[in-house]
């Protein structure tokens, strides 16, 4: 329970932080756009938890001890939340949905029911039983890098995703809770996609349709609620790519210094994706180089600062590849 409360506190911290940064920017954006703010806050919280758990795993600090760091981070976040508490006010707006939009929304909710229903199965496939879920369970029970619990067919590969979700197994002693949070991550990506499409096209129907098309991807029928690392990689890769598209679209409306801050967060998302799976290197290369050259055209010093900060941060996040 303490962990879940800490998780929520950190999410609230990121909600207020993102809103505060949007206010400082020159981007004309409704602060009640929860379809942008909530997904970024959720993914950022997962990222923080992942960095703490992964670093602790390779430093041979067991879960029962390093989970205290999450509590400390949550406690430290409270004064910053209190300082920006006015940003937690959300104005509820009544909107009129067309018949097509209502239909799309109902189907999206039905897809959510299907994913959650599947998540309540303790195990989904053999890979989950013998590898990913098994290692998540071992890390939750105190196993660390020195215990040599490498992937049987991929010795030396990253344990970032397994260690990240070991906290959820640790507090519940079941695979169902981590599965539910993985499903939640997929839906936050769909929500972020909805925001981006509506922001670019100004058409809510297209936004709902794009989210639905993402959720009906055939592979999600078993991957979305699985303990395999593919879905975690997709959450961070998709978030970073969607942020890249948004920053590219608004590049002329955001000043160089603030653009650097947004770029750092976007690159870190992609670095975490690379930490989860080696295949994340492709999106990391695309995102980091694109943002660097965009910022280079705006301000050379800020571009160099972006490269320096993300390089130092990457060294910590990518400890799994040292």
mmCIF file of C-alpha atoms in Angstrom:
data_model
loop_
_atom_site.group_PDB
_atom_site.id
_atom_site.type_symbol
_atom_site.label_atom_id
_atom_site.label_comp_id
_atom_site.label_asym_id
_atom_site.label_seq_id
_atom_site.Cartn_x
_atom_site.Cartn_y
_atom_site.Cartn_z
ATOM 1 C CA UNK A 1 0.000 0.000 0.000
ATOM 2 C CA UNK A 2 2.832 2.412 0.843
ATOM 3 C CA UNK A 3 4.404 1.738 -2.530
ATOM 4 C CA UNK A 4 1.166 2.455 -4.413
ATOM 5 C CA UNK A 5 0.709 5.698 -2.455
ATOM 6 C CA UNK A 6 4.300 6.660 -3.285
ATOM 7 C CA UNK A 7 3.655 5.788 -6.936
ATOM 8 C CA UNK A 8 0.619 8.094 -7.007
ATOM 9 C CA UNK A 9 2.523 10.913 -5.263
ATOM 10 C CA UNK A 10 5.305 10.748 -7.863
ATOM 11 C CA UNK A 11 2.713 10.806 -10.653
ATOM 12 C CA UNK A 12 1.118 13.902 -9.099
ATOM 13 C CA UNK A 13 4.555 15.519 -8.886
ATOM 14 C CA UNK A 14 5.102 14.995 -12.616
ATOM 15 C CA UNK A 15 1.593 16.284 -13.401
ATOM 16 C CA UNK A 16 2.332 19.570 -11.627
ATOM 17 C CA UNK A 17 5.848 19.727 -13.092
ATOM 18 C CA UNK A 18 4.654 19.237 -16.675
ATOM 19 C CA UNK A 19 1.850 21.779 -16.247
ATOM 20 C CA UNK A 20 4.316 24.281 -14.806
ATOM 21 C CA UNK A 21 6.675 23.827 -17.748
ATOM 22 C CA UNK A 22 3.821 24.224 -20.231
ATOM 23 C CA UNK A 23 2.879 27.521 -18.576
ATOM 24 C CA UNK A 24 6.450 28.747 -19.038
ATOM 25 C CA UNK A 25 6.392 27.839 -22.724
ATOM 26 C CA UNK A 26 4.883 29.851 -25.540
ATOM 27 C CA UNK A 27 2.906 26.844 -26.769
ATOM 28 C CA UNK A 28 -0.790 27.538 -26.737
ATOM 29 C CA UNK A 29 -2.083 24.440 -25.025
ATOM 30 C CA UNK A 30 -5.082 23.901 -22.780
ATOM 31 C CA UNK A 31 -3.726 22.838 -19.387
ATOM 32 C CA UNK A 32 -6.713 20.556 -18.936
ATOM 33 C CA UNK A 33 -5.401 18.344 -21.759
ATOM 34 C CA UNK A 34 -5.137 15.301 -19.525
ATOM 35 C CA UNK A 35 -4.592 13.226 -22.669
ATOM 36 C CA UNK A 36 -1.112 14.785 -22.811
ATOM 37 C CA UNK A 37 -0.199 15.345 -19.173
ATOM 38 C CA UNK A 38 -1.374 12.089 -17.570
ATOM 39 C CA UNK A 39 0.427 9.743 -19.998
ATOM 40 C CA UNK A 40 3.699 11.674 -19.657
ATOM 41 C CA UNK A 41 3.371 11.692 -15.866
ATOM 42 C CA UNK A 42 2.701 7.941 -15.769
ATOM 43 C CA UNK A 43 5.583 7.038 -18.100
ATOM 44 C CA UNK A 44 7.950 9.401 -16.243
ATOM 45 C CA UNK A 45 7.041 7.718 -12.955
ATOM 46 C CA UNK A 46 7.699 4.287 -14.452
ATOM 47 C CA UNK A 47 11.032 5.613 -15.699
ATOM 48 C CA UNK A 48 12.082 6.843 -12.248
ATOM 49 C CA UNK A 49 11.066 3.537 -10.672
ATOM 50 C CA UNK A 50 12.876 1.623 -13.378
ATOM 51 C CA UNK A 51 16.123 3.558 -12.955
ATOM 52 C CA UNK A 52 16.060 3.042 -9.173
ATOM 53 C CA UNK A 53 15.257 -0.670 -9.388
ATOM 54 C CA UNK A 54 17.678 -1.405 -12.243
ATOM 55 C CA UNK A 55 20.561 0.492 -10.642
ATOM 56 C CA UNK A 56 19.903 -1.213 -7.320
ATOM 57 C CA UNK A 57 19.804 -4.628 -9.002
ATOM 58 C CA UNK A 58 23.269 -4.149 -10.523
ATOM 59 C CA UNK A 59 24.602 -2.677 -7.276
ATOM 60 C CA UNK A 60 23.354 -5.818 -5.490
ATOM 61 C CA UNK A 61 20.796 -4.001 -3.345
ATOM 62 C CA UNK A 62 17.742 -6.283 -2.863
ATOM 63 C CA UNK A 63 14.207 -5.090 -3.594
ATOM 64 C CA UNK A 64 13.153 -5.072 0.048
ATOM 65 C CA UNK A 65 15.856 -2.448 0.679
ATOM 66 C CA UNK A 66 15.861 -0.355 -2.497
ATOM 67 C CA UNK A 67 12.088 0.108 -2.424
ATOM 68 C CA UNK A 68 12.769 2.543 0.424
ATOM 69 C CA UNK A 69 14.335 4.868 -2.162
ATOM 70 C CA UNK A 70 10.939 5.111 -3.879
ATOM 71 C CA UNK A 71 9.374 6.120 -0.570
ATOM 72 C CA UNK A 72 12.060 8.768 -0.083
ATOM 73 C CA UNK A 73 11.546 10.166 -3.591
ATOM 74 C CA UNK A 74 7.805 10.376 -2.953
ATOM 75 C CA UNK A 75 8.359 12.116 0.392
ATOM 76 C CA UNK A 76 10.743 14.647 -1.165
ATOM 77 C CA UNK A 77 8.179 15.333 -3.914
ATOM 78 C CA UNK A 78 5.465 16.449 -1.484
ATOM 79 C CA UNK A 79 6.811 20.020 -0.870
ATOM 80 C CA UNK A 80 7.100 20.599 -4.635
ATOM 81 C CA UNK A 81 3.532 19.358 -5.123
ATOM 82 C CA UNK A 82 2.314 21.660 -2.349
ATOM 83 C CA UNK A 83 4.086 24.612 -3.943
ATOM 84 C CA UNK A 84 2.240 23.985 -7.220
ATOM 85 C CA UNK A 85 -1.026 22.711 -5.724
ATOM 86 C CA UNK A 86 -3.055 25.255 -7.687
ATOM 87 C CA UNK A 87 -2.085 23.357 -10.854
ATOM 88 C CA UNK A 88 -3.978 20.292 -9.613
ATOM 89 C CA UNK A 89 -7.304 21.985 -10.248
ATOM 90 C CA UNK A 90 -9.005 20.454 -13.266
ATOM 91 C CA UNK A 91 -11.916 22.148 -14.968
ATOM 92 C CA UNK A 92 -14.446 19.605 -16.123
ATOM 93 C CA UNK A 93 -15.810 20.446 -19.546
ATOM 94 C CA UNK A 94 -18.909 18.920 -21.034
ATOM 95 C CA UNK A 95 -18.413 17.817 -24.606
ATOM 96 C CA UNK A 96 -20.923 16.561 -27.140
ATOM 97 C CA UNK A 97 -19.864 13.339 -28.821
ATOM 98 C CA UNK A 98 -21.162 12.333 -32.207
ATOM 99 C CA UNK A 99 -22.570 8.865 -32.772
ATOM 100 C CA UNK A 100 -19.322 7.774 -34.471
ATOM 101 C CA UNK A 101 -17.248 9.073 -31.537
ATOM 102 C CA UNK A 102 -19.490 7.310 -29.017
ATOM 103 C CA UNK A 103 -19.143 4.074 -30.973
ATOM 104 C CA UNK A 104 -15.358 4.362 -31.122
ATOM 105 C CA UNK A 105 -15.195 5.146 -27.391
ATOM 106 C CA UNK A 106 -17.359 2.133 -26.527
ATOM 107 C CA UNK A 107 -15.110 -0.157 -28.581
ATOM 108 C CA UNK A 108 -12.015 1.306 -26.864
ATOM 109 C CA UNK A 109 -13.571 0.619 -23.454
ATOM 110 C CA UNK A 110 -14.421 -2.911 -24.596
ATOM 111 C CA UNK A 111 -10.785 -3.446 -25.645
ATOM 112 C CA UNK A 112 -9.784 -2.278 -22.175
ATOM 113 C CA UNK A 113 -12.090 -4.873 -20.638
ATOM 114 C CA UNK A 114 -10.525 -7.604 -22.793
ATOM 115 C CA UNK A 115 -6.971 -6.637 -21.823
ATOM 116 C CA UNK A 116 -7.817 -6.445 -18.124
ATOM 117 C CA UNK A 117 -9.645 -9.778 -18.314
ATOM 118 C CA UNK A 118 -6.564 -11.424 -19.820
ATOM 119 C CA UNK A 119 -4.324 -9.760 -17.221
ATOM 120 C CA UNK A 120 -6.078 -11.727 -14.483
ATOM 121 C CA UNK A 121 -4.541 -14.921 -15.842
ATOM 122 C CA UNK A 122 -1.452 -15.478 -13.625
ATOM 123 C CA UNK A 123 0.631 -16.663 -16.606
ATOM 124 C CA UNK A 124 0.165 -16.141 -20.356
ATOM 125 C CA UNK A 125 2.798 -18.171 -22.208
ATOM 126 C CA UNK A 126 5.906 -20.296 -21.790
ATOM 127 C CA UNK A 127 8.359 -17.379 -22.122
ATOM 128 C CA UNK A 128 6.579 -15.631 -19.280
ATOM 129 C CA UNK A 129 6.695 -18.699 -17.058
ATOM 130 C CA UNK A 130 10.298 -19.721 -17.718
ATOM 131 C CA UNK A 131 11.987 -16.369 -18.299
ATOM 132 C CA UNK A 132 10.467 -12.907 -17.883
ATOM 133 C CA UNK A 133 7.911 -13.578 -15.156
ATOM 134 C CA UNK A 134 10.269 -15.940 -13.375
ATOM 135 C CA UNK A 135 13.056 -13.358 -13.264
ATOM 136 C CA UNK A 136 10.648 -10.640 -12.120
ATOM 137 C CA UNK A 137 9.642 -12.932 -9.268
ATOM 138 C CA UNK A 138 13.265 -13.682 -8.357
ATOM 139 C CA UNK A 139 14.244 -9.992 -8.266
ATOM 140 C CA UNK A 140 11.163 -9.221 -6.154
ATOM 141 C CA UNK A 141 12.323 -11.897 -3.709
ATOM 142 C CA UNK A 142 15.740 -10.302 -3.260
ATOM 143 C CA UNK A 143 17.881 -11.758 -6.048
ATOM 144 C CA UNK A 144 20.482 -9.362 -7.473
ATOM 145 C CA UNK A 145 23.160 -9.277 -10.161
ATOM 146 C CA UNK A 146 25.572 -11.406 -8.118
ATOM 147 C CA UNK A 147 23.025 -14.226 -8.077
ATOM 148 C CA UNK A 148 23.470 -14.678 -11.847
ATOM 149 C CA UNK A 149 19.855 -15.014 -12.948
ATOM 150 C CA UNK A 150 20.595 -14.117 -16.574
ATOM 151 C CA UNK A 151 18.240 -14.954 -19.427
ATOM 152 C CA UNK A 152 18.890 -18.630 -20.322
ATOM 153 C CA UNK A 153 19.247 -17.870 -24.039
ATOM 154 C CA UNK A 154 20.478 -14.280 -23.710
ATOM 155 C CA UNK A 155 23.202 -14.211 -21.030
ATOM 156 C CA UNK A 156 24.278 -10.705 -20.090
ATOM 157 C CA UNK A 157 21.142 -8.997 -21.443
ATOM 158 C CA UNK A 158 19.352 -6.237 -19.570
ATOM 159 C CA UNK A 159 17.030 -6.844 -16.620
ATOM 160 C CA UNK A 160 15.624 -3.309 -16.678
ATOM 161 C CA UNK A 161 11.959 -4.189 -17.315
ATOM 162 C CA UNK A 162 12.018 -7.193 -14.984
ATOM 163 C CA UNK A 163 13.481 -5.164 -12.121
ATOM 164 C CA UNK A 164 11.058 -2.275 -12.801
ATOM 165 C CA UNK A 165 7.992 -4.466 -12.362
ATOM 166 C CA UNK A 166 9.481 -6.490 -9.523
ATOM 167 C CA UNK A 167 8.152 -3.814 -7.154
ATOM 168 C CA UNK A 168 4.578 -4.552 -8.214
ATOM 169 C CA UNK A 169 5.137 -8.268 -7.674
ATOM 170 C CA UNK A 170 6.847 -7.561 -4.336
ATOM 171 C CA UNK A 171 3.866 -5.686 -2.870
ATOM 172 C CA UNK A 172 1.210 -8.133 -4.108
ATOM 173 C CA UNK A 173 3.068 -11.462 -4.448
ATOM 174 C CA UNK A 174 1.183 -12.120 -7.666
ATOM 175 C CA UNK A 175 1.798 -11.492 -11.345
ATOM 176 C CA UNK A 176 -1.642 -9.927 -11.789
ATOM 177 C CA UNK A 177 -0.706 -6.483 -10.409
ATOM 178 C CA UNK A 178 2.310 -5.935 -12.709
ATOM 179 C CA UNK A 179 0.180 -7.125 -15.638
ATOM 180 C CA UNK A 180 -2.538 -4.572 -14.823
ATOM 181 C CA UNK A 181 -0.006 -1.745 -14.730
ATOM 182 C CA UNK A 182 1.389 -2.885 -18.079
ATOM 183 C CA UNK A 183 -2.117 -2.711 -19.565
ATOM 184 C CA UNK A 184 -2.467 0.758 -18.047
ATOM 185 C CA UNK A 185 0.753 1.791 -19.781
ATOM 186 C CA UNK A 186 -0.581 0.654 -23.178
ATOM 187 C CA UNK A 187 -3.744 2.697 -22.695
ATOM 188 C CA UNK A 188 -1.774 5.782 -21.695
ATOM 189 C CA UNK A 189 0.154 5.461 -24.960
ATOM 190 C CA UNK A 190 -3.188 5.264 -26.809
ATOM 191 C CA UNK A 191 -4.277 8.385 -24.915
ATOM 192 C CA UNK A 192 -1.106 10.222 -25.898
ATOM 193 C CA UNK A 193 -1.649 9.198 -29.518
ATOM 194 C CA UNK A 194 -5.188 10.589 -29.267
ATOM 195 C CA UNK A 195 -3.823 13.920 -28.023
ATOM 196 C CA UNK A 196 -1.253 14.194 -30.804
ATOM 197 C CA UNK A 197 -3.699 13.371 -33.606
ATOM 198 C CA UNK A 198 -6.294 15.825 -32.252
ATOM 199 C CA UNK A 199 -3.593 18.463 -31.758
ATOM 200 C CA UNK A 200 -2.443 18.103 -35.368
ATOM 201 C CA UNK A 201 -5.782 17.602 -37.117
ATOM 202 C CA UNK A 202 -8.238 19.315 -34.720
ATOM 203 C CA UNK A 203 -10.559 16.341 -35.256
ATOM 204 C CA UNK A 204 -11.589 14.277 -32.241
ATOM 205 C CA UNK A 205 -12.956 11.450 -34.383
ATOM 206 C CA UNK A 206 -9.552 10.859 -35.964
ATOM 207 C CA UNK A 207 -7.958 10.863 -32.515
ATOM 208 C CA UNK A 208 -10.328 8.183 -31.217
ATOM 209 C CA UNK A 209 -9.909 6.156 -34.412
ATOM 210 C CA UNK A 210 -6.103 6.259 -34.141
ATOM 211 C CA UNK A 211 -6.210 5.104 -30.516
ATOM 212 C CA UNK A 212 -8.547 2.259 -31.437
ATOM 213 C CA UNK A 213 -6.337 1.167 -34.337
ATOM 214 C CA UNK A 214 -3.407 0.978 -31.915
ATOM 215 C CA UNK A 215 -5.346 -1.082 -29.395
ATOM 216 C CA UNK A 216 -6.652 -3.607 -31.941
ATOM 217 C CA UNK A 217 -3.121 -4.504 -33.057
ATOM 218 C CA UNK A 218 -3.223 -8.337 -33.247
ATOM 219 C CA UNK A 219 -0.007 -8.830 -31.246
ATOM 220 C CA UNK A 220 -1.543 -6.969 -28.301
ATOM 221 C CA UNK A 221 -3.975 -9.841 -27.775
ATOM 222 C CA UNK A 222 -1.242 -11.594 -25.806
ATOM 223 C CA UNK A 223 1.609 -9.071 -25.447
ATOM 224 C CA UNK A 224 -0.354 -6.220 -23.845
ATOM 225 C CA UNK A 225 -0.944 -8.062 -20.584
ATOM 226 C CA UNK A 226 2.176 -10.235 -20.660
ATOM 227 C CA UNK A 227 5.215 -9.977 -18.410
ATOM 228 C CA UNK A 228 7.418 -10.031 -21.513
ATOM 229 C CA UNK A 229 9.527 -6.924 -22.058
ATOM 230 C CA UNK A 230 8.074 -6.085 -25.482
ATOM 231 C CA UNK A 231 5.156 -4.090 -24.081
ATOM 232 C CA UNK A 232 7.366 -2.057 -21.747
ATOM 233 C CA UNK A 233 9.706 -1.265 -24.622
ATOM 234 C CA UNK A 234 6.727 -0.164 -26.713
ATOM 235 C CA UNK A 235 5.465 2.184 -23.991
ATOM 236 C CA UNK A 236 8.771 4.069 -23.779
ATOM 237 C CA UNK A 237 9.553 3.940 -27.501
ATOM 238 C CA UNK A 238 6.075 5.093 -28.516
ATOM 239 C CA UNK A 239 6.053 7.869 -25.914
ATOM 240 C CA UNK A 240 9.430 9.171 -27.062
ATOM 241 C CA UNK A 241 8.457 9.002 -30.753
ATOM 242 C CA UNK A 242 5.143 10.788 -30.144
ATOM 243 C CA UNK A 243 6.970 13.453 -28.118
ATOM 244 C CA UNK A 244 9.446 13.825 -30.993
ATOM 245 C CA UNK A 245 6.604 14.436 -33.455
ATOM 246 C CA UNK A 246 5.041 16.981 -31.115
ATOM 247 C CA UNK A 247 8.341 18.833 -30.567
ATOM 248 C CA UNK A 248 9.067 18.848 -34.284
ATOM 249 C CA UNK A 249 5.627 20.304 -34.987
ATOM 250 C CA UNK A 250 6.014 22.989 -32.285
ATOM 251 C CA UNK A 251 9.740 23.626 -32.799
ATOM 252 C CA UNK A 252 9.203 27.237 -33.875
ATOM 253 C CA UNK A 253 6.904 28.009 -30.924
ATOM 254 C CA UNK A 254 9.168 26.832 -28.108
ATOM 255 C CA UNK A 255 12.212 28.820 -27.035
ATOM 256 C CA UNK A 256 15.586 27.069 -27.161
ATOM 257 C CA UNK A 257 16.083 26.599 -23.410
ATOM 258 C CA UNK A 258 12.652 25.085 -22.837
ATOM 259 C CA UNK A 259 12.984 23.019 -26.010
ATOM 260 C CA UNK A 260 16.161 21.579 -24.499
ATOM 261 C CA UNK A 261 14.328 20.534 -21.325
ATOM 262 C CA UNK A 262 11.560 18.823 -23.305
ATOM 263 C CA UNK A 263 14.189 17.176 -25.521
ATOM 264 C CA UNK A 264 16.084 15.816 -22.513
ATOM 265 C CA UNK A 265 12.930 14.116 -21.234
ATOM 266 C CA UNK A 266 12.157 12.708 -24.692
ATOM 267 C CA UNK A 267 15.681 11.353 -25.167
ATOM 268 C CA UNK A 268 15.636 9.810 -21.688
ATOM 269 C CA UNK A 269 12.444 7.933 -22.604
ATOM 270 C CA UNK A 270 14.247 6.464 -25.618
ATOM 271 C CA UNK A 271 17.362 5.681 -23.543
ATOM 272 C CA UNK A 272 15.169 3.706 -21.152
ATOM 273 C CA UNK A 273 13.748 1.888 -24.173
ATOM 274 C CA UNK A 274 17.296 0.958 -25.170
ATOM 275 C CA UNK A 275 17.991 -0.166 -21.596
ATOM 276 C CA UNK A 276 14.994 -2.486 -21.811
ATOM 277 C CA UNK A 277 15.906 -4.079 -25.142
ATOM 278 C CA UNK A 278 18.812 -3.652 -27.563
ATOM 279 C CA UNK A 279 16.313 -3.043 -30.369
ATOM 280 C CA UNK A 280 15.546 0.296 -28.719
ATOM 281 C CA UNK A 281 18.843 1.569 -30.165
ATOM 282 C CA UNK A 282 17.168 2.432 -33.466
ATOM 283 C CA UNK A 283 14.616 4.817 -31.978
ATOM 284 C CA UNK A 284 17.261 6.243 -29.638
ATOM 285 C CA UNK A 285 19.505 7.087 -32.587
ATOM 286 C CA UNK A 286 16.647 8.644 -34.558
ATOM 287 C CA UNK A 287 15.253 10.692 -31.673
ATOM 288 C CA UNK A 288 18.543 11.931 -30.215
ATOM 289 C CA UNK A 289 20.036 13.007 -33.555
ATOM 290 C CA UNK A 290 16.820 14.678 -34.750
ATOM 291 C CA UNK A 291 16.370 16.688 -31.571
ATOM 292 C CA UNK A 292 20.060 17.575 -31.458
ATOM 293 C CA UNK A 293 20.057 19.011 -34.984
ATOM 294 C CA UNK A 294 16.776 20.871 -34.419
ATOM 295 C CA UNK A 295 18.189 22.442 -31.280
ATOM 296 C CA UNK A 296 21.509 23.110 -33.037
ATOM 297 C CA UNK A 297 19.654 25.342 -35.487
ATOM 298 C CA UNK A 298 17.985 27.182 -32.617
ATOM 299 C CA UNK A 299 20.915 27.558 -30.220
ATOM 300 C CA UNK A 300 24.363 25.911 -30.404
ATOM 301 C CA UNK A 301 25.067 26.123 -26.648
ATOM 302 C CA UNK A 302 21.726 24.564 -25.725
ATOM 303 C CA UNK A 303 22.385 21.739 -28.199
ATOM 304 C CA UNK A 304 25.765 21.034 -26.592
ATOM 305 C CA UNK A 305 24.108 21.134 -23.178
ATOM 306 C CA UNK A 306 21.502 18.619 -24.394
ATOM 307 C CA UNK A 307 24.229 16.255 -25.600
ATOM 308 C CA UNK A 308 26.183 16.536 -22.329
ATOM 309 C CA UNK A 309 23.210 16.046 -19.987
ATOM 310 C CA UNK A 310 21.737 13.119 -21.897
ATOM 311 C CA UNK A 311 25.158 11.443 -22.167
ATOM 312 C CA UNK A 312 25.727 11.626 -18.400
ATOM 313 C CA UNK A 313 22.195 10.442 -17.659
ATOM 314 C CA UNK A 314 22.539 7.591 -20.138
ATOM 315 C CA UNK A 315 25.632 6.299 -18.344
ATOM 316 C CA UNK A 316 23.527 5.771 -15.231
ATOM 317 C CA UNK A 317 20.475 4.336 -16.976
ATOM 318 C CA UNK A 318 22.530 1.985 -19.160
ATOM 319 C CA UNK A 319 24.407 0.437 -16.248
ATOM 320 C CA UNK A 320 22.896 -2.887 -17.397
ATOM 321 C CA UNK A 321 25.255 -2.796 -20.421
ATOM 322 C CA UNK A 322 28.450 -1.898 -18.578
#
